[in-house]
């Protein structure tokens, strides 16, 4: 191979390597962008599902609250709420069966227990001033609750809970007039 041919071969080789590196960089950047975009879409879809579950919880809560609570038969699926101070927390039917008043918050906790047993959805009620000690917030919830006073009406983010990633979403439960039966002391 003479000198001009060798020089042309070296230049062609450099050009091929430069194109290969450039093309690989384009492919890498495209894959990275698509992966990030896909991850953001998954998160937004999870956030939408969490908002939908929250809205359904609010409707259940409102329905219960508008009826002043609901009475259910006392048994293995329902026991009287020890944190509820109501005159008729428990009543007896004419036939002698015990009924317990289920207020909205207690009903939601029972629904959350059912959800936990059969779905990946995890719901709970939390407060900076809980009536029920188990409703005390974890660190993320406490920060979100404090943020509602300052920033807005929703907090969300990805968190690992018991080894599984979840979309956490928190919105305030606003006390409505029908809620005052149980919450007028607060």
PDB file of C-alpha atoms in Angstrom:
ATOM      1  CA  UNK A   1       0.000   0.000   0.000  1.00  0.00           C
ATOM      2  CA  UNK A   2       1.504   3.323  -1.008  1.00  0.00           C
ATOM      3  CA  UNK A   3       1.432   6.458   1.071  1.00  0.00           C
ATOM      4  CA  UNK A   4      -1.672   8.159  -0.501  1.00  0.00           C
ATOM      5  CA  UNK A   5      -3.679   4.915  -0.229  1.00  0.00           C
ATOM      6  CA  UNK A   6      -2.567   4.439   3.352  1.00  0.00           C
ATOM      7  CA  UNK A   7      -3.486   8.043   4.214  1.00  0.00           C
ATOM      8  CA  UNK A   8      -6.918   7.610   2.607  1.00  0.00           C
ATOM      9  CA  UNK A   9      -7.414   4.321   4.516  1.00  0.00           C
ATOM     10  CA  UNK A  10      -6.517   6.016   7.852  1.00  0.00           C
ATOM     11  CA  UNK A  11      -8.872   8.915   7.129  1.00  0.00           C
ATOM     12  CA  UNK A  12     -11.659   6.547   6.119  1.00  0.00           C
ATOM     13  CA  UNK A  13     -11.041   4.493   9.263  1.00  0.00           C
ATOM     14  CA  UNK A  14     -11.256   7.653  11.425  1.00  0.00           C
ATOM     15  CA  UNK A  15     -14.437   8.699   9.633  1.00  0.00           C
ATOM     16  CA  UNK A  16     -16.024   5.267  10.215  1.00  0.00           C
ATOM     17  CA  UNK A  17     -15.046   5.293  13.904  1.00  0.00           C
ATOM     18  CA  UNK A  18     -16.322   8.867  14.336  1.00  0.00           C
ATOM     19  CA  UNK A  19     -19.629   7.929  12.705  1.00  0.00           C
ATOM     20  CA  UNK A  20     -19.901   4.795  14.857  1.00  0.00           C
ATOM     21  CA  UNK A  21     -19.237   6.799  18.033  1.00  0.00           C
ATOM     22  CA  UNK A  22     -21.638   9.545  16.959  1.00  0.00           C
ATOM     23  CA  UNK A  23     -24.352   7.010  16.075  1.00  0.00           C
ATOM     24  CA  UNK A  24     -23.818   5.135  19.365  1.00  0.00           C
ATOM     25  CA  UNK A  25     -24.130   8.421  21.261  1.00  0.00           C
ATOM     26  CA  UNK A  26     -27.382   9.241  19.428  1.00  0.00           C
ATOM     27  CA  UNK A  27     -28.773   5.765  20.210  1.00  0.00           C
ATOM     28  CA  UNK A  28     -27.671   6.022  23.875  1.00  0.00           C
ATOM     29  CA  UNK A  29     -29.224   9.480  24.293  1.00  0.00           C
ATOM     30  CA  UNK A  30     -32.438   8.313  22.615  1.00  0.00           C
ATOM     31  CA  UNK A  31     -32.666   5.254  24.873  1.00  0.00           C
ATOM     32  CA  UNK A  32     -31.992   7.386  27.947  1.00  0.00           C
ATOM     33  CA  UNK A  33     -34.606   9.963  26.959  1.00  0.00           C
ATOM     34  CA  UNK A  34     -37.179   7.230  26.240  1.00  0.00           C
ATOM     35  CA  UNK A  35     -36.439   5.475  29.529  1.00  0.00           C
ATOM     36  CA  UNK A  36     -36.823   8.717  31.513  1.00  0.00           C
ATOM     37  CA  UNK A  37     -39.999   9.636  29.608  1.00  0.00           C
ATOM     38  CA  UNK A  38     -41.416   6.149  30.168  1.00  0.00           C
ATOM     39  CA  UNK A  39     -40.630   6.296  33.907  1.00  0.00           C
ATOM     40  CA  UNK A  40     -42.319   9.698  34.189  1.00  0.00           C
ATOM     41  CA  UNK A  41     -45.401   8.325  32.385  1.00  0.00           C
ATOM     42  CA  UNK A  42     -45.559   5.358  34.756  1.00  0.00           C
ATOM     43  CA  UNK A  43     -45.345   7.731  37.728  1.00  0.00           C
ATOM     44  CA  UNK A  44     -48.047  10.015  36.344  1.00  0.00           C
ATOM     45  CA  UNK A  45     -50.330   7.040  35.683  1.00  0.00           C
ATOM     46  CA  UNK A  46     -49.771   5.848  39.263  1.00  0.00           C
ATOM     47  CA  UNK A  47     -50.538   9.367  40.525  1.00  0.00           C
ATOM     48  CA  UNK A  48     -53.774   9.405  38.492  1.00  0.00           C
ATOM     49  CA  UNK A  49     -54.774   6.030  39.957  1.00  0.00           C
ATOM     50  CA  UNK A  50     -53.996   7.282  43.466  1.00  0.00           C
ATOM     51  CA  UNK A  51     -56.119  10.402  42.878  1.00  0.00           C
ATOM     52  CA  UNK A  52     -58.972   8.224  41.623  1.00  0.00           C
ATOM     53  CA  UNK A  53     -58.774   6.000  44.718  1.00  0.00           C
ATOM     54  CA  UNK A  54     -58.708   9.114  46.913  1.00  0.00           C
ATOM     55  CA  UNK A  55     -61.801  10.560  45.183  1.00  0.00           C
ATOM     56  CA  UNK A  56     -63.646   7.264  45.698  1.00  0.00           C
ATOM     57  CA  UNK A  57     -62.671   7.313  49.397  1.00  0.00           C
ATOM     58  CA  UNK A  58     -64.016  10.857  49.699  1.00  0.00           C
ATOM     59  CA  UNK A  59     -67.335   9.781  48.164  1.00  0.00           C
ATOM     60  CA  UNK A  60     -67.633   6.825  50.572  1.00  0.00           C
ATOM     61  CA  UNK A  61     -66.774   9.123  53.468  1.00  0.00           C
ATOM     62  CA  UNK A  62     -69.286  11.760  52.372  1.00  0.00           C
ATOM     63  CA  UNK A  63     -72.058   9.188  51.904  1.00  0.00           C
ATOM     64  CA  UNK A  64     -71.468   7.808  55.399  1.00  0.00           C
ATOM     65  CA  UNK A  65     -71.226  11.292  56.883  1.00  0.00           C
ATOM     66  CA  UNK A  66     -74.436  12.494  55.209  1.00  0.00           C
ATOM     67  CA  UNK A  67     -76.244   9.600  56.904  1.00  0.00           C
ATOM     68  CA  UNK A  68     -74.753  10.432  60.302  1.00  0.00           C
ATOM     69  CA  UNK A  69     -72.823   7.154  60.231  1.00  0.00           C
ATOM     70  CA  UNK A  70     -74.261   3.733  59.562  1.00  0.00           C
ATOM     71  CA  UNK A  71     -75.165   0.927  61.920  1.00  0.00           C
ATOM     72  CA  UNK A  72     -73.834  -2.557  61.221  1.00  0.00           C
ATOM     73  CA  UNK A  73     -74.146  -5.840  63.056  1.00  0.00           C
ATOM     74  CA  UNK A  74     -71.365  -6.366  65.590  1.00  0.00           C
ATOM     75  CA  UNK A  75     -69.281  -9.404  64.721  1.00  0.00           C
ATOM     76  CA  UNK A  76     -65.902 -10.454  63.436  1.00  0.00           C
ATOM     77  CA  UNK A  77     -66.023  -7.860  60.609  1.00  0.00           C
ATOM     78  CA  UNK A  78     -67.189  -4.936  62.719  1.00  0.00           C
ATOM     79  CA  UNK A  79     -66.734  -3.991  66.341  1.00  0.00           C
ATOM     80  CA  UNK A  80     -67.666  -0.741  68.097  1.00  0.00           C
ATOM     81  CA  UNK A  81     -65.196   2.095  67.488  1.00  0.00           C
ATOM     82  CA  UNK A  82     -63.438   2.779  70.815  1.00  0.00           C
ATOM     83  CA  UNK A  83     -62.529   6.327  69.705  1.00  0.00           C
ATOM     84  CA  UNK A  84     -66.066   7.359  68.822  1.00  0.00           C
ATOM     85  CA  UNK A  85     -67.865   9.351  71.482  1.00  0.00           C
ATOM     86  CA  UNK A  86     -71.491   9.287  70.444  1.00  0.00           C
ATOM     87  CA  UNK A  87     -74.608   8.806  72.518  1.00  0.00           C
ATOM     88  CA  UNK A  88     -75.828   5.880  70.470  1.00  0.00           C
ATOM     89  CA  UNK A  89     -72.518   4.251  69.616  1.00  0.00           C
ATOM     90  CA  UNK A  90     -74.119   0.842  70.118  1.00  0.00           C
ATOM     91  CA  UNK A  91     -77.772  -0.135  69.977  1.00  0.00           C
ATOM     92  CA  UNK A  92     -79.772  -3.353  70.268  1.00  0.00           C
ATOM     93  CA  UNK A  93     -82.346  -4.521  67.756  1.00  0.00           C
ATOM     94  CA  UNK A  94     -85.742  -5.755  68.957  1.00  0.00           C
ATOM     95  CA  UNK A  95     -84.521  -9.303  68.365  1.00  0.00           C
ATOM     96  CA  UNK A  96     -81.465  -8.696  70.573  1.00  0.00           C
ATOM     97  CA  UNK A  97     -78.711  -8.249  67.966  1.00  0.00           C
ATOM     98  CA  UNK A  98     -76.060  -5.612  68.691  1.00  0.00           C
ATOM     99  CA  UNK A  99     -75.423  -2.858  66.165  1.00  0.00           C
ATOM    100  CA  UNK A 100     -72.413  -0.551  66.179  1.00  0.00           C
ATOM    101  CA  UNK A 101     -72.312   2.930  64.694  1.00  0.00           C
ATOM    102  CA  UNK A 102     -69.657   3.110  61.988  1.00  0.00           C
ATOM    103  CA  UNK A 103     -68.521   6.676  61.411  1.00  0.00           C
ATOM    104  CA  UNK A 104     -66.774   7.711  58.152  1.00  0.00           C
ATOM    105  CA  UNK A 105     -63.185   7.459  59.414  1.00  0.00           C
ATOM    106  CA  UNK A 106     -63.759   4.041  60.987  1.00  0.00           C
ATOM    107  CA  UNK A 107     -65.453   2.851  57.791  1.00  0.00           C
ATOM    108  CA  UNK A 108     -62.468   4.016  55.705  1.00  0.00           C
ATOM    109  CA  UNK A 109     -60.060   2.152  57.989  1.00  0.00           C
ATOM    110  CA  UNK A 110     -62.105  -1.023  57.568  1.00  0.00           C
ATOM    111  CA  UNK A 111     -62.134  -0.529  53.774  1.00  0.00           C
ATOM    112  CA  UNK A 112     -58.361   0.045  53.812  1.00  0.00           C
ATOM    113  CA  UNK A 113     -57.921  -3.247  55.681  1.00  0.00           C
ATOM    114  CA  UNK A 114     -59.997  -5.030  53.031  1.00  0.00           C
ATOM    115  CA  UNK A 115     -57.992  -3.342  50.256  1.00  0.00           C
ATOM    116  CA  UNK A 116     -54.695  -4.339  51.819  1.00  0.00           C
ATOM    117  CA  UNK A 117     -55.783  -7.976  51.886  1.00  0.00           C
ATOM    118  CA  UNK A 118     -56.752  -8.112  48.217  1.00  0.00           C
ATOM    119  CA  UNK A 119     -54.987  -5.322  46.258  1.00  0.00           C
ATOM    120  CA  UNK A 120     -51.744  -3.371  46.090  1.00  0.00           C
ATOM    121  CA  UNK A 121     -53.532  -0.187  47.149  1.00  0.00           C
ATOM    122  CA  UNK A 122     -52.589   1.106  50.597  1.00  0.00           C
ATOM    123  CA  UNK A 123     -54.703   3.810  52.166  1.00  0.00           C
ATOM    124  CA  UNK A 124     -54.763   5.375  55.566  1.00  0.00           C
ATOM    125  CA  UNK A 125     -55.939   8.420  57.459  1.00  0.00           C
ATOM    126  CA  UNK A 126     -53.298  10.530  59.154  1.00  0.00           C
ATOM    127  CA  UNK A 127     -53.296  13.700  61.234  1.00  0.00           C
ATOM    128  CA  UNK A 128     -50.866  15.936  63.091  1.00  0.00           C
ATOM    129  CA  UNK A 129     -53.429  15.840  65.944  1.00  0.00           C
ATOM    130  CA  UNK A 130     -54.855  12.321  65.713  1.00  0.00           C
ATOM    131  CA  UNK A 131     -57.776  11.161  67.857  1.00  0.00           C
ATOM    132  CA  UNK A 132     -56.635   7.596  67.277  1.00  0.00           C
ATOM    133  CA  UNK A 133     -52.888   7.142  68.063  1.00  0.00           C
ATOM    134  CA  UNK A 134     -52.399   4.818  65.068  1.00  0.00           C
ATOM    135  CA  UNK A 135     -53.259   7.775  62.822  1.00  0.00           C
ATOM    136  CA  UNK A 136     -50.071   9.606  63.802  1.00  0.00           C
ATOM    137  CA  UNK A 137     -48.158  10.500  60.635  1.00  0.00           C
ATOM    138  CA  UNK A 138     -44.863   9.014  59.515  1.00  0.00           C
ATOM    139  CA  UNK A 139     -42.124  11.496  58.508  1.00  0.00           C
ATOM    140  CA  UNK A 140     -43.328  11.837  54.892  1.00  0.00           C
ATOM    141  CA  UNK A 141     -46.946  12.313  55.956  1.00  0.00           C
ATOM    142  CA  UNK A 142     -46.009  14.877  58.620  1.00  0.00           C
ATOM    143  CA  UNK A 143     -44.074  16.923  56.052  1.00  0.00           C
ATOM    144  CA  UNK A 144     -47.022  16.717  53.638  1.00  0.00           C
ATOM    145  CA  UNK A 145     -49.530  17.735  56.315  1.00  0.00           C
ATOM    146  CA  UNK A 146     -47.405  20.750  57.305  1.00  0.00           C
ATOM    147  CA  UNK A 147     -47.032  21.617  53.616  1.00  0.00           C
ATOM    148  CA  UNK A 148     -50.800  21.769  53.128  1.00  0.00           C
ATOM    149  CA  UNK A 149     -50.882  24.855  55.347  1.00  0.00           C
ATOM    150  CA  UNK A 150     -48.284  26.599  53.207  1.00  0.00           C
ATOM    151  CA  UNK A 151     -48.080  25.206  49.692  1.00  0.00           C
ATOM    152  CA  UNK A 152     -51.178  23.526  48.436  1.00  0.00           C
ATOM    153  CA  UNK A 153     -53.607  20.696  48.335  1.00  0.00           C
ATOM    154  CA  UNK A 154     -51.551  17.660  47.291  1.00  0.00           C
ATOM    155  CA  UNK A 155     -48.296  15.905  48.017  1.00  0.00           C
ATOM    156  CA  UNK A 156     -47.049  12.918  46.052  1.00  0.00           C
ATOM    157  CA  UNK A 157     -43.907  10.941  45.409  1.00  0.00           C
ATOM    158  CA  UNK A 158     -42.411   7.487  45.012  1.00  0.00           C
ATOM    159  CA  UNK A 159     -41.503   5.656  48.217  1.00  0.00           C
ATOM    160  CA  UNK A 160     -40.407   2.155  49.114  1.00  0.00           C
ATOM    161  CA  UNK A 161     -42.678   0.630  51.758  1.00  0.00           C
ATOM    162  CA  UNK A 162     -41.957  -2.882  53.001  1.00  0.00           C
ATOM    163  CA  UNK A 163     -39.657  -3.480  50.022  1.00  0.00           C
ATOM    164  CA  UNK A 164     -42.216  -2.408  47.382  1.00  0.00           C
ATOM    165  CA  UNK A 165     -42.301   0.884  45.495  1.00  0.00           C
ATOM    166  CA  UNK A 166     -45.527   2.851  45.848  1.00  0.00           C
ATOM    167  CA  UNK A 167     -46.804   6.142  44.571  1.00  0.00           C
ATOM    168  CA  UNK A 168     -47.665   8.044  47.725  1.00  0.00           C
ATOM    169  CA  UNK A 169     -50.353  10.654  47.411  1.00  0.00           C
ATOM    170  CA  UNK A 170     -51.789  12.734  50.191  1.00  0.00           C
ATOM    171  CA  UNK A 171     -54.561  15.287  50.152  1.00  0.00           C
ATOM    172  CA  UNK A 172     -56.343  16.942  53.054  1.00  0.00           C
ATOM    173  CA  UNK A 173     -59.638  15.579  54.311  1.00  0.00           C
ATOM    174  CA  UNK A 174     -61.699  18.719  54.673  1.00  0.00           C
ATOM    175  CA  UNK A 175     -64.173  18.778  57.549  1.00  0.00           C
ATOM    176  CA  UNK A 176     -67.647  19.258  56.128  1.00  0.00           C
ATOM    177  CA  UNK A 177     -70.751  20.237  58.094  1.00  0.00           C
ATOM    178  CA  UNK A 178     -71.856  16.585  58.266  1.00  0.00           C
ATOM    179  CA  UNK A 179     -68.480  15.705  59.882  1.00  0.00           C
ATOM    180  CA  UNK A 180     -69.096  17.907  62.923  1.00  0.00           C
ATOM    181  CA  UNK A 181     -71.181  15.236  64.654  1.00  0.00           C
ATOM    182  CA  UNK A 182     -67.919  13.415  65.465  1.00  0.00           C
ATOM    183  CA  UNK A 183     -65.426  16.297  65.158  1.00  0.00           C
ATOM    184  CA  UNK A 184     -67.086  19.304  66.768  1.00  0.00           C
ATOM    185  CA  UNK A 185     -64.658  19.142  69.739  1.00  0.00           C
ATOM    186  CA  UNK A 186     -61.769  19.748  67.397  1.00  0.00           C
TER     187      UNK A 186
END
